[in-house]
Amino acid sequence: MQHHLSEQEIIRRENLQELRNLGLDPYPAEAFPVNILAATIRALYDPEAGNFQDVCLAGRLMSSRVMGKASFAELQDSSGRIQLYISRDEICPGENKDLYNIVYKKLLDLGDFIGVKGYAFLTKTGELTVHVTELKLLSKSLRPLPVVKTRVNEETGETEVYDAFSDPELRYRQRYVDLTVNAHVKETFLKRSRIISAMRRYFDAQGWLEVETPILQPVHGGAAARPFATHHNTLDMALYLRIANELYLKRLIAGGFDGVYEIGKMFRNEGMDRTHNPEFTSMEIYVAYKDYEWMMRMVEECLETIAREVNGVTTVQIGENAVEFAGPYKRLSMFEAIQTYTGIDVSDMDEAQLRGACRQLHIETDPSMGKGKLIDEIFSEKVEDHLIQPTYITDYPVEMTPLAKKHRSKPGLVERFELFVNGKEIANAYSELNDPIDQRQRFEEQLQLAARGDFEAMAMDEDFLRALEYGMPPTSGLGIGIDRLTMMLTNQHTIQEVLFFPQMKPEKAQGQEEDATE
RNA sequence: GAUUCCGUAGCUCAGUCGGCUAGAGCACUUGACUUUUAAUCAAGGGGUCCUGGGUUCGAAUCCCAGCGGAAUCACCA
């Protein structure tokens, strides 16, 4: 249904028709022979050499200052903006001045895609400018973009922004507008893309294989979370959108691959906030014949490489903190960390003693919590916030971690680490449990937790157990939350700022059917 | 899910002890101007004050409900 047109939209549609009446196609089909980006000219123009004398570029018309028979305008392409100088007699060499007087001055609107040919020069105020010799409309814009203006304050030297397009709802719902008018937004997403490609390059260079595993899973396993449920009509069976891919990747290690990794979406039917979106991107990797000690060294090298490739340096400013991603990272066992920040030694406590410790620390508990969960509560309440510089927390209680191998020397613990940066977990890794009998027992303990009311307890996966029974080599596995990592490396503090299209409520509540899934 | 705050022009925002025709800047329209740059100058148009009820002689303003959003808190990455 057509929305109510504003005055400015009506004018743009009239301009569109007027262009057609003049025989100009507002949406021409043919390619435009772009040969340069604005940023390239800006970086390499040399007034002495007089280079860039035959440029052809295209983008949106973002501002226009008409001064009679000459105009200055700004063109914005994928790389940024550059000023245009448009002189009437230059683009209209003959008697007919319509292209300038009518098409350019009256029928073009801000936001239109145009193509120009011309040559670079410096104006007498020193602004790098493309002197336009040819001008062509490439695509008409029918809605006005927000006009964001900036000025450099001469006293402070800071760039001041006027009329910023800043409403988060509008920015997320209309990301195309956000990307067009807010240059820093584009920068964040470019970095996100570079983070993923740098990670992929690093893994590929080690000879590990990128794989894809099912998103639709009959048994949701590999993590503690509530899934989205769906239904396959032909098979007439329940399927779940994956909450993790861990158990499938380990099947592939059992199948004989030395290293496999997957970068992909996971789906969890849980709350949404500044750090959680229902679908998010995770990287999981499994490497045979390795352990979690080896994995810690690998993660250090990998993150240092990524930080360097994305930001050029290994130090990242995250809010108030300068975080150093070059390894080696500090290591603390979970019990050491709790002792350090609470003064309490929980290493030998039973469930009742742990409840007492929680009371002492003013941490709420409920009866469904087992020993592992109680320790986890103390840790997240009292320790996490202190872990600013990259820190490995190692050796978790076995109750918390049903898929990790028991510690080689510390009874009751597993060989697991999580990496914390700026008070948040960004990686989780184990020496993977490959003893099928132990694994079956762990699943059974999870079933008991589920019976006590823990919704997040894992389900038994018989096929995975069958794979382990055939045999899986000793393996170390790692998961990294790509969105969280991106937030850190780009200094963004909401997940919505690193997702192009964060999940939102429907735009119009009226006339929308609510799904009866609650 | 809980609490607090917000919703006025295309954009950013003023405007509430309830009171005349709801304002500003940018954007838009008309005109002037051949090296400007938040271009300038002159004139002009543009509003479901989120929606629906209520109180009142009178509601953008007060009350109730709803919708949408933000922040903080709780849980999962």
Coordinates of C-alpha atoms (C1' of nucleotides) in Angstrom, one line a residue:
Chain A
M1 CA 0.0 0.0 0.0
Q2 CA 1.3 3.5 -0.9
H3 CA 2.0 5.7 2.1
H4 CA 0.9 9.3 2.2
L5 CA 3.3 11.3 0.0
S6 CA 4.9 14.3 1.6
E7 CA 5.3 17.6 -0.3
Q8 CA 8.9 16.8 -1.1
E9 CA 8.1 13.3 -2.4
I10 CA 5.4 14.7 -4.7
I11 CA 7.9 17.2 -6.1
R12 CA 10.4 14.4 -6.7
R13 CA 7.8 12.4 -8.6
E14 CA 6.9 15.4 -10.7
N15 CA 10.6 15.9 -11.4
L16 CA 10.8 12.3 -12.5
Q17 CA 7.9 12.7 -14.9
E18 CA 9.5 16.0 -16.2
L19 CA 12.7 14.1 -16.9
R20 CA 10.8 11.5 -18.9
N21 CA 9.0 14.3 -20.8
L22 CA 12.4 15.6 -21.8
G23 CA 13.3 12.2 -23.1
L24 CA 15.7 11.3 -20.3
D25 CA 15.5 7.9 -18.7
P26 CA 15.6 8.3 -14.9
Y27 CA 16.6 4.7 -14.5
P28 CA 18.9 3.9 -17.5
A29 CA 19.8 0.3 -18.0
E30 CA 23.3 0.6 -19.4
A31 CA 26.5 0.4 -17.4
F32 CA 28.3 3.6 -16.5
P33 CA 32.1 3.4 -17.1
V34 CA 33.3 4.3 -13.6
N35 CA 37.1 4.3 -13.5
I36 CA 38.0 5.8 -10.1
L37 CA 36.8 6.2 -6.5
A38 CA 36.6 9.5 -4.7
A39 CA 38.9 8.3 -2.0
T40 CA 41.6 7.4 -4.5
I41 CA 41.6 10.8 -6.0
R42 CA 41.8 12.4 -2.6
A43 CA 44.6 10.1 -1.6
L44 CA 46.8 10.4 -4.7
Y45 CA 46.0 13.8 -6.4
D46 CA 49.1 15.9 -6.9
P47 CA 48.5 19.4 -8.2
E48 CA 52.1 19.6 -9.5
A49 CA 51.7 16.4 -11.5
G50 CA 48.2 17.4 -12.6
N51 CA 47.1 13.7 -12.5
F52 CA 43.5 12.5 -12.6
Q53 CA 42.7 14.5 -15.7
D54 CA 40.3 11.9 -17.1
V55 CA 38.1 10.6 -14.3
C56 CA 34.7 9.0 -14.4
L57 CA 32.9 8.5 -11.1
A58 CA 29.4 7.8 -9.9
G59 CA 27.4 8.1 -6.7
R60 CA 24.8 10.0 -4.9
L61 CA 24.4 13.8 -5.2
M62 CA 24.7 14.8 -1.5
S63 CA 24.7 18.6 -1.6
S64 CA 24.4 21.3 -4.2
R65 CA 25.3 25.0 -4.0
V66 CA 24.1 26.8 -7.1
M67 CA 25.7 30.1 -7.9
G68 CA 24.1 31.2 -11.1
K69 CA 25.9 29.8 -14.0
A70 CA 28.2 27.6 -11.9
S71 CA 27.6 25.2 -9.0
F72 CA 29.4 23.3 -6.4
A73 CA 28.1 19.9 -5.5
E74 CA 29.2 16.9 -3.5
L75 CA 29.2 13.4 -4.9
Q76 CA 29.3 10.4 -2.5
D77 CA 30.5 7.1 -3.7
S78 CA 31.3 3.9 -1.8
S79 CA 34.6 5.4 -0.7
G80 CA 33.4 8.8 0.5
R81 CA 32.7 12.2 -0.8
I82 CA 34.3 14.6 -3.3
Q83 CA 33.3 18.0 -4.4
L84 CA 32.2 18.7 -8.0
Y85 CA 32.4 21.9 -9.9
I86 CA 29.8 22.2 -12.5
S87 CA 29.8 25.2 -14.9
R88 CA 26.9 25.8 -17.2
D89 CA 28.8 26.4 -20.4
E90 CA 31.0 23.4 -19.7
I91 CA 28.3 20.8 -19.6
C92 CA 26.2 22.6 -22.1
P93 CA 28.7 23.7 -24.8
G94 CA 26.0 24.5 -27.4
E95 CA 23.0 26.9 -27.5
N96 CA 20.8 24.6 -25.5
K97 CA 21.4 25.1 -21.8
D98 CA 18.6 22.8 -20.6
L99 CA 21.0 20.2 -19.0
Y100 CA 22.2 22.8 -16.6
N101 CA 19.3 25.1 -16.2
I102 CA 16.5 22.5 -16.1
V103 CA 17.9 19.1 -15.5
Y104 CA 20.7 19.9 -13.0
K105 CA 19.2 22.9 -11.3
K106 CA 15.6 21.9 -11.1
L107 CA 15.1 18.2 -11.8
L108 CA 17.9 16.6 -9.9
D109 CA 17.4 16.1 -6.2
L110 CA 19.7 15.3 -3.3
G111 CA 20.2 11.6 -3.1
D112 CA 20.0 11.0 -6.9
F113 CA 22.7 8.7 -8.3
I114 CA 24.6 10.6 -11.0
G115 CA 27.6 9.8 -13.1
V116 CA 30.2 12.4 -14.0
K117 CA 33.3 12.7 -16.2
G118 CA 35.9 15.4 -15.7
Y119 CA 39.2 16.3 -14.3
A120 CA 40.6 17.0 -10.8
F121 CA 41.8 20.4 -9.8
L122 CA 42.1 22.6 -6.7
T123 CA 39.8 25.5 -6.2
K124 CA 41.3 28.8 -5.1
T125 CA 40.3 27.9 -1.5
G126 CA 42.3 24.7 -1.9
E127 CA 39.5 22.2 -2.0
L128 CA 40.1 19.2 -4.2
T129 CA 37.3 19.2 -6.8
V130 CA 36.3 17.4 -10.0
H131 CA 35.6 19.8 -12.8
V132 CA 32.7 18.2 -14.5
T133 CA 32.6 18.0 -18.3
E134 CA 29.8 15.5 -18.6
L135 CA 26.9 14.7 -16.2
K136 CA 24.3 11.9 -16.4
L137 CA 21.5 10.9 -14.1
L138 CA 21.8 7.2 -13.2
S139 CA 19.0 6.7 -10.8
K140 CA 16.3 9.0 -9.4
S141 CA 15.7 9.1 -5.6
L142 CA 12.0 9.7 -4.7
R143 CA 12.4 10.2 -1.0
P144 CA 14.5 12.9 0.7
L145 CA 17.4 11.6 2.7
P146 CA 18.1 13.2 6.1
V147 CA 20.6 16.0 5.5
V148 CA 23.4 15.6 7.9
K149 CA 25.9 18.5 7.8
T150 CA 29.3 18.8 9.5
R151 CA 31.6 21.7 10.1
V152 CA 35.0 21.8 11.6
N153 CA 35.0 24.2 14.5
E154 CA 37.9 26.6 14.0
E155 CA 38.5 27.1 17.7
T156 CA 38.5 23.5 18.8
G157 CA 39.4 21.8 15.6
E158 CA 36.6 19.2 16.2
T159 CA 34.1 18.2 13.6
E160 CA 30.6 19.2 14.7
V161 CA 27.6 17.4 13.3
Y162 CA 24.4 19.1 12.6
D163 CA 21.0 17.4 12.3
A164 CA 22.4 14.0 12.8
F165 CA 20.3 11.0 11.7
S166 CA 20.5 9.4 15.1
D167 CA 17.2 7.8 16.2
P168 CA 18.2 4.2 16.7
E169 CA 14.9 2.9 15.6
L170 CA 15.0 4.7 12.3
R171 CA 18.6 3.8 11.8
Y172 CA 18.1 0.1 12.3
R173 CA 14.8 -0.2 10.4
Q174 CA 16.2 1.9 7.5
R175 CA 19.8 0.8 7.6
Y176 CA 20.2 1.8 3.9
V177 CA 19.6 5.4 5.0
D178 CA 21.9 5.0 8.0
L179 CA 24.7 3.7 5.8
T180 CA 24.2 6.5 3.3
V181 CA 24.3 9.4 5.7
N182 CA 26.4 8.1 8.6
A183 CA 29.9 7.4 7.4
H184 CA 31.1 5.9 10.7
V185 CA 28.4 3.2 10.4
K186 CA 29.8 2.0 7.2
E187 CA 33.2 1.9 8.7
T188 CA 32.0 -0.4 11.5
F189 CA 30.5 -2.9 9.0
L190 CA 33.6 -2.8 6.9
K191 CA 35.6 -3.8 9.9
R192 CA 33.2 -6.6 10.7
S193 CA 33.7 -8.0 7.3
R194 CA 37.5 -7.7 7.6
I195 CA 37.4 -9.4 11.0
I196 CA 35.7 -12.4 9.5
S197 CA 37.9 -12.6 6.4
A198 CA 41.1 -12.2 8.5
M199 CA 39.9 -15.0 10.7
R200 CA 39.1 -17.2 7.7
R201 CA 42.5 -16.5 6.1
Y202 CA 44.2 -17.4 9.3
F203 CA 42.4 -20.8 9.6
D204 CA 42.8 -21.6 6.0
A205 CA 46.5 -20.9 6.2
Q206 CA 46.8 -23.6 8.9
G207 CA 45.1 -26.0 6.5
W208 CA 41.9 -26.3 8.4
L209 CA 38.7 -26.9 6.4
E210 CA 35.7 -24.6 6.3
V211 CA 32.5 -26.7 6.5
E212 CA 28.8 -26.3 6.8
T213 CA 26.6 -28.3 9.1
P214 CA 22.8 -28.4 9.5
I215 CA 20.9 -25.4 10.8
L216 CA 17.7 -27.5 11.0
Q217 CA 18.4 -30.1 13.7
P218 CA 16.2 -32.8 15.0
V219 CA 18.0 -32.7 18.4
H220 CA 19.2 -29.3 19.7
G221 CA 22.5 -29.8 21.4
G222 CA 25.9 -28.5 22.0
A223 CA 24.9 -25.6 24.2
A224 CA 22.6 -24.6 27.0
A225 CA 19.8 -22.5 25.5
R226 CA 16.2 -22.5 24.4
P227 CA 15.7 -23.2 20.7
F228 CA 13.3 -22.0 18.0
A229 CA 11.1 -24.9 17.0
T230 CA 9.7 -25.5 13.5
H231 CA 8.1 -28.3 11.6
H232 CA 9.0 -30.1 8.4
N233 CA 5.8 -30.9 6.5
T234 CA 7.0 -33.8 4.3
L235 CA 8.8 -35.6 7.1
D236 CA 6.1 -34.5 9.5
M237 CA 8.7 -34.0 12.2
A238 CA 9.8 -31.3 14.7
L239 CA 13.0 -29.5 13.8
Y240 CA 14.9 -27.0 15.7
L241 CA 17.0 -24.1 14.5
R242 CA 20.5 -24.8 15.8
I243 CA 21.6 -23.3 19.1
A244 CA 25.1 -24.7 18.4
N245 CA 26.9 -26.8 15.8
E246 CA 29.4 -28.4 18.2
L247 CA 28.2 -32.0 18.0
Y248 CA 28.1 -32.0 14.2
L249 CA 31.7 -30.6 13.9
K250 CA 32.9 -33.2 16.3
R251 CA 31.3 -35.9 14.1
L252 CA 33.4 -34.6 11.3
I253 CA 36.6 -34.9 13.4
A254 CA 35.5 -38.5 14.1
G255 CA 35.1 -38.8 10.4
G256 CA 38.8 -38.1 9.9
F257 CA 39.3 -34.4 9.2
D258 CA 42.2 -32.9 11.2
G259 CA 40.7 -29.4 11.5
V260 CA 37.2 -28.1 10.7
Y261 CA 35.6 -24.8 11.3
E262 CA 32.3 -23.1 10.6
I263 CA 31.3 -19.5 10.7
G264 CA 27.6 -19.2 10.8
K265 CA 24.3 -18.1 12.4
M266 CA 23.0 -19.7 15.6
F267 CA 19.5 -19.1 16.9
R268 CA 18.4 -18.8 20.5
N269 CA 14.9 -18.2 21.6
E270 CA 15.7 -16.0 24.5
G271 CA 15.7 -12.4 25.6
M272 CA 17.0 -9.5 23.5
D273 CA 19.0 -6.6 24.7
R274 CA 22.2 -4.7 24.1
T275 CA 24.3 -7.8 23.8
H276 CA 21.8 -10.4 22.5
N277 CA 20.0 -10.9 19.2
P278 CA 17.9 -13.9 18.5
E279 CA 20.2 -14.9 15.7
F280 CA 23.9 -14.3 16.0
T281 CA 27.1 -15.4 14.3
S282 CA 29.5 -17.8 15.9
M283 CA 32.8 -19.4 14.8
E284 CA 33.5 -22.9 16.0
I285 CA 36.7 -24.8 15.2
Y286 CA 37.9 -28.3 16.2
V287 CA 41.4 -29.5 15.7
A288 CA 42.5 -33.1 16.2
Y289 CA 45.4 -34.2 18.3
K290 CA 45.4 -30.9 20.3
D291 CA 44.4 -29.9 23.8
Y292 CA 43.2 -26.7 25.4
E293 CA 46.7 -25.6 26.3
W294 CA 47.5 -25.6 22.6
M295 CA 44.2 -23.8 21.9
M296 CA 45.1 -20.9 24.2
R297 CA 48.2 -20.2 22.2
M298 CA 46.3 -20.5 18.9
V299 CA 43.7 -18.0 20.1
E300 CA 46.3 -15.5 21.1
E301 CA 48.0 -15.6 17.8
C302 CA 44.7 -15.6 15.9
L303 CA 43.2 -12.5 17.7
E304 CA 46.5 -10.6 17.5
T305 CA 46.6 -11.3 13.8
I306 CA 43.0 -10.1 13.4
A307 CA 43.4 -7.0 15.5
R308 CA 46.5 -6.0 13.5
E309 CA 44.8 -6.6 10.1
V310 CA 41.6 -4.8 11.0
N311 CA 43.0 -1.8 13.0
G312 CA 46.7 -1.8 12.1
V313 CA 47.7 -2.1 15.8
T314 CA 47.1 -4.7 18.5
T315 CA 45.8 -2.2 21.1
V316 CA 42.1 -1.4 20.9
Q317 CA 40.3 1.4 22.7
I318 CA 37.1 -0.1 24.2
G319 CA 35.2 2.6 26.1
E320 CA 37.6 3.8 28.8
N321 CA 40.0 1.0 28.5
A322 CA 43.0 0.4 26.2
V323 CA 42.9 -3.4 25.6
E324 CA 46.0 -5.1 24.3
F325 CA 45.3 -8.1 22.1
A326 CA 49.0 -9.2 21.6
G327 CA 49.6 -12.4 23.6
P328 CA 50.4 -14.1 25.8
Y329 CA 47.2 -13.5 27.8
K330 CA 46.9 -13.8 31.6
R331 CA 45.7 -17.2 32.9
L332 CA 43.7 -17.8 36.0
S333 CA 41.9 -20.9 37.1
M334 CA 38.2 -20.3 37.9
F335 CA 38.9 -21.1 41.6
E336 CA 41.9 -18.7 41.6
A337 CA 39.8 -16.0 40.0
I338 CA 37.0 -16.4 42.6
Q339 CA 39.5 -16.4 45.4
T340 CA 41.3 -13.3 44.0
Y341 CA 38.1 -11.2 43.7
T342 CA 36.0 -12.5 46.7
G343 CA 38.6 -13.9 49.1
I344 CA 36.6 -17.1 49.3
D345 CA 38.1 -20.5 48.4
V346 CA 35.3 -22.5 46.8
S347 CA 37.5 -25.3 45.5
D348 CA 36.4 -27.9 48.1
M349 CA 32.9 -26.7 48.8
D350 CA 29.8 -28.9 48.4
E351 CA 26.5 -27.6 47.2
A352 CA 25.3 -26.5 50.7
Q353 CA 28.5 -24.6 51.4
L354 CA 28.3 -22.9 48.0
R355 CA 24.8 -21.8 48.8
G356 CA 26.2 -20.3 52.0
A357 CA 28.9 -18.5 50.1
C358 CA 26.3 -17.1 47.7
R359 CA 24.3 -15.8 50.7
Q360 CA 27.4 -14.2 52.1
L361 CA 28.1 -12.5 48.7
H362 CA 24.4 -11.4 48.4
I363 CA 23.9 -13.5 45.3
E364 CA 20.4 -14.9 44.7
T365 CA 20.1 -18.7 44.1
D366 CA 17.2 -21.0 43.3
P367 CA 16.7 -24.7 44.1
S368 CA 17.3 -25.8 40.4
M369 CA 20.9 -24.7 40.6
G370 CA 23.5 -27.4 40.9
K371 CA 27.0 -27.1 42.1
G372 CA 28.4 -25.9 38.7
K373 CA 25.7 -23.3 38.3
L374 CA 26.3 -21.9 41.7
I375 CA 30.0 -21.5 41.1
D376 CA 29.2 -19.9 37.7
E377 CA 26.9 -17.4 39.5
I378 CA 29.6 -16.3 41.9
F379 CA 32.0 -16.0 39.0
S380 CA 29.7 -13.9 36.8
E381 CA 28.6 -11.7 39.7
K382 CA 31.9 -11.0 41.3
V383 CA 34.7 -11.7 38.8
E384 CA 33.8 -11.0 35.2
D385 CA 33.7 -7.2 35.4
H386 CA 37.3 -7.1 36.6
L387 CA 38.6 -9.0 33.5
I388 CA 39.5 -6.1 31.2
Q389 CA 42.7 -7.2 29.6
P390 CA 42.4 -10.5 27.7
T391 CA 42.3 -13.2 30.4
Y392 CA 41.9 -16.9 30.2
I393 CA 39.8 -18.4 32.9
T394 CA 40.6 -22.2 33.0
D395 CA 39.5 -25.4 34.6
Y396 CA 35.8 -25.3 35.2
P397 CA 33.8 -27.6 37.5
V398 CA 32.7 -30.7 35.6
E399 CA 29.0 -30.0 36.4
M400 CA 29.0 -26.9 34.2
T401 CA 30.5 -28.4 31.2
P402 CA 29.1 -31.7 29.9
L403 CA 31.1 -31.8 26.7
A404 CA 34.6 -31.2 28.0
K405 CA 37.2 -33.8 29.0
K406 CA 37.9 -34.3 32.7
H407 CA 41.1 -32.5 33.8
R408 CA 44.2 -34.6 33.5
S409 CA 45.3 -33.8 37.0
K410 CA 42.6 -31.9 38.9
P411 CA 39.7 -34.1 40.1
G412 CA 36.2 -32.6 39.6
L413 CA 37.3 -30.1 37.0
V414 CA 37.4 -30.2 33.2
E415 CA 39.9 -28.9 30.7
R416 CA 38.1 -25.8 29.6
F417 CA 38.9 -22.1 29.2
E418 CA 36.9 -19.0 28.5
L419 CA 38.5 -15.8 27.2
F420 CA 37.3 -12.6 28.8
V421 CA 37.9 -9.2 27.4
N422 CA 36.6 -5.9 28.8
G423 CA 34.5 -7.9 31.3
K424 CA 32.8 -10.0 28.6
E425 CA 33.3 -13.6 27.5
I426 CA 34.3 -13.8 23.8
A427 CA 35.6 -17.3 23.5
N428 CA 35.0 -20.7 25.0
A429 CA 37.1 -23.8 24.5
Y430 CA 37.7 -27.4 25.7
S431 CA 39.9 -30.4 25.4
E432 CA 36.9 -32.2 23.9
L433 CA 35.4 -35.1 25.7
N434 CA 35.9 -38.2 23.5
D435 CA 35.3 -41.0 26.0
P436 CA 31.8 -42.2 24.9
I437 CA 31.0 -43.8 28.3
D438 CA 31.9 -40.7 30.2
Q439 CA 29.9 -38.6 27.6
R440 CA 26.8 -40.8 28.1
Q441 CA 27.1 -40.3 31.9
R442 CA 27.4 -36.5 31.5
F443 CA 24.3 -36.5 29.3
E444 CA 22.4 -38.5 31.9
E445 CA 23.4 -35.9 34.6
Q446 CA 22.1 -33.2 32.3
L447 CA 18.8 -35.1 32.1
Q448 CA 18.7 -35.1 35.9
L449 CA 19.2 -31.3 35.9
A450 CA 16.4 -31.0 33.4
A451 CA 14.2 -33.0 35.8
R452 CA 15.0 -30.4 38.5
G453 CA 13.7 -27.7 36.3
D454 CA 16.8 -26.5 34.4
F455 CA 15.3 -25.5 31.0
E456 CA 18.8 -25.2 29.5
A457 CA 20.1 -28.6 30.3
M458 CA 21.2 -30.6 27.3
A459 CA 19.4 -33.4 25.6
M460 CA 20.8 -36.9 25.0
D461 CA 22.2 -37.2 21.5
E462 CA 22.4 -40.9 20.6
D463 CA 23.9 -40.5 17.2
F464 CA 26.7 -38.3 18.6
L465 CA 27.4 -41.0 21.2
R466 CA 27.5 -43.5 18.4
A467 CA 30.1 -41.4 16.6
L468 CA 32.2 -41.3 19.8
E469 CA 31.9 -45.0 20.2
Y470 CA 33.4 -45.5 16.8
G471 CA 36.1 -43.2 18.1
M472 CA 37.2 -39.6 17.9
P473 CA 40.8 -38.5 18.3
P474 CA 41.8 -36.2 21.1
T475 CA 40.6 -32.9 20.0
S476 CA 40.5 -29.3 21.1
G477 CA 37.5 -27.1 20.2
L478 CA 36.8 -23.4 20.3
G479 CA 33.9 -21.1 19.9
I480 CA 34.1 -17.3 19.3
G481 CA 31.1 -15.0 19.3
I482 CA 31.8 -13.0 16.1
D483 CA 29.3 -10.2 17.0
R484 CA 30.9 -9.7 20.4
L485 CA 34.4 -9.8 19.0
T486 CA 33.3 -7.2 16.4
M487 CA 31.8 -5.0 19.2
M488 CA 35.2 -5.0 20.9
L489 CA 37.3 -4.4 17.9
T490 CA 35.1 -1.5 16.7
N491 CA 34.4 -0.1 20.2
Q492 CA 30.6 -0.4 19.9
H493 CA 28.6 -1.2 23.0
T494 CA 25.4 -2.6 21.5
I495 CA 25.1 -5.6 19.3
Q496 CA 22.6 -3.7 17.1
E497 CA 25.5 -1.5 15.9
V498 CA 27.4 -4.5 14.5
L499 CA 24.4 -6.2 12.9
F500 CA 23.1 -4.8 9.6
F501 CA 19.5 -5.8 10.4
P502 CA 19.0 -6.4 14.1
Q503 CA 15.8 -8.1 15.1
M504 CA 13.0 -5.6 15.8
K505 CA 9.3 -5.7 16.4
P506 CA 7.1 -5.4 13.4
E507 CA 6.9 -1.8 12.1
K508 CA 3.1 -1.7 12.1
A509 CA 1.2 -3.4 14.9
Q510 CA -2.2 -2.9 13.2
G511 CA -3.3 -5.5 10.7
Q512 CA -0.4 -7.8 11.6
E513 CA -1.3 -11.3 12.7
E514 CA 0.4 -12.3 15.9
D515 CA 1.7 -15.9 15.9
A516 CA 0.2 -17.9 18.7
T517 CA 3.5 -19.4 19.8
E518 CA 3.5 -18.3 23.4
Chain B
rG1 C1' 10.0 -9.9 32.1
rA2 C1' 10.6 -5.3 36.0
rU3 C1' 11.6 0.0 36.6
rU4 C1' 12.4 4.9 34.6
rC5 C1' 12.2 8.2 30.4
rC6 C1' 10.6 9.5 25.5
rG7 C1' 7.1 10.0 20.8
rU8 C1' 5.8 17.7 17.8
rA9 C1' 7.4 19.3 9.8
rG10 C1' 11.5 15.0 5.4
rC11 C1' 15.9 15.5 9.6
rU12 C1' 17.5 17.6 14.4
rC13 C1' 14.8 19.9 18.1
rA14 C1' 12.0 24.2 21.0
rG15 C1' 7.2 24.7 22.9
rU16 C1' 3.1 22.0 29.1
rC17 C1' 1.0 26.6 36.1
rG18 C1' -4.3 24.0 29.8
rG19 C1' -5.7 29.7 26.1
rC20 C1' -5.4 33.4 19.9
rU21 C1' -3.7 30.9 13.3
rA22 C1' 1.8 25.3 16.9
rG23 C1' 7.6 27.5 16.2
rA24 C1' 13.3 27.4 14.8
rG25 C1' 17.5 25.6 11.8
rC26 C1' 18.5 22.5 7.8
rA27 C1' 15.7 20.3 3.7
rC28 C1' 11.7 21.9 -0.1
rU29 C1' 9.4 25.9 -3.8
rU30 C1' 10.3 30.8 -6.6
rG31 C1' 14.0 34.5 -7.8
rA32 C1' 19.5 36.6 -7.7
rC33 C1' 24.6 35.1 -8.1
rU34 C1' 30.8 31.7 -12.7
rU35 C1' 35.7 29.0 -7.4
rU36 C1' 31.6 28.0 -3.1
rU37 C1' 31.9 24.9 1.3
rA38 C1' 26.9 24.5 7.6
rA39 C1' 27.6 29.2 0.6
rU40 C1' 24.8 33.9 0.9
rC41 C1' 20.5 37.1 0.1
rA42 C1' 15.0 37.9 -0.7
rA43 C1' 10.1 35.7 -0.8
rG44 C1' 7.0 31.3 0.1
rG45 C1' 4.8 26.4 1.1
rG46 C1' 4.7 22.3 4.4
rG47 C1' 1.8 19.4 10.7
rU48 C1' -3.0 12.8 12.1
rC49 C1' 1.6 17.4 17.9
rC50 C1' 2.2 8.3 18.0
rU51 C1' -3.2 6.1 18.4
rG52 C1' -7.9 5.7 21.0
rG53 C1' -10.8 7.3 25.0
rG54 C1' -11.7 10.8 29.1
rU55 C1' -11.6 15.7 32.0
rU56 C1' -12.5 20.8 30.3
rC57 C1' -15.8 26.5 27.6
rG58 C1' -10.9 25.1 25.5
rA59 C1' -5.8 19.7 25.2
rA60 C1' 0.6 19.1 21.8
rU61 C1' 0.2 20.2 27.2
rC62 C1' -3.7 17.0 32.4
rC63 C1' -5.8 11.6 33.3
rC64 C1' -6.5 6.3 31.5
rA65 C1' -5.5 2.5 28.0
rG66 C1' -2.8 1.0 23.8
rC67 C1' 1.3 1.1 20.1
rG68 C1' 6.4 2.1 19.2
rG69 C1' 11.3 3.3 21.0
rA70 C1' 15.5 4.2 24.5
rA71 C1' 18.1 3.5 29.2
rU72 C1' 19.0 0.5 33.6
rC73 C1' 18.3 -4.4 35.8
rA74 C1' 17.7 -9.9 35.5
rC75 C1' 19.2 -14.7 31.9
rC76 C1' 21.5 -16.9 27.7
rA77 C1' 26.9 -15.7 23.3

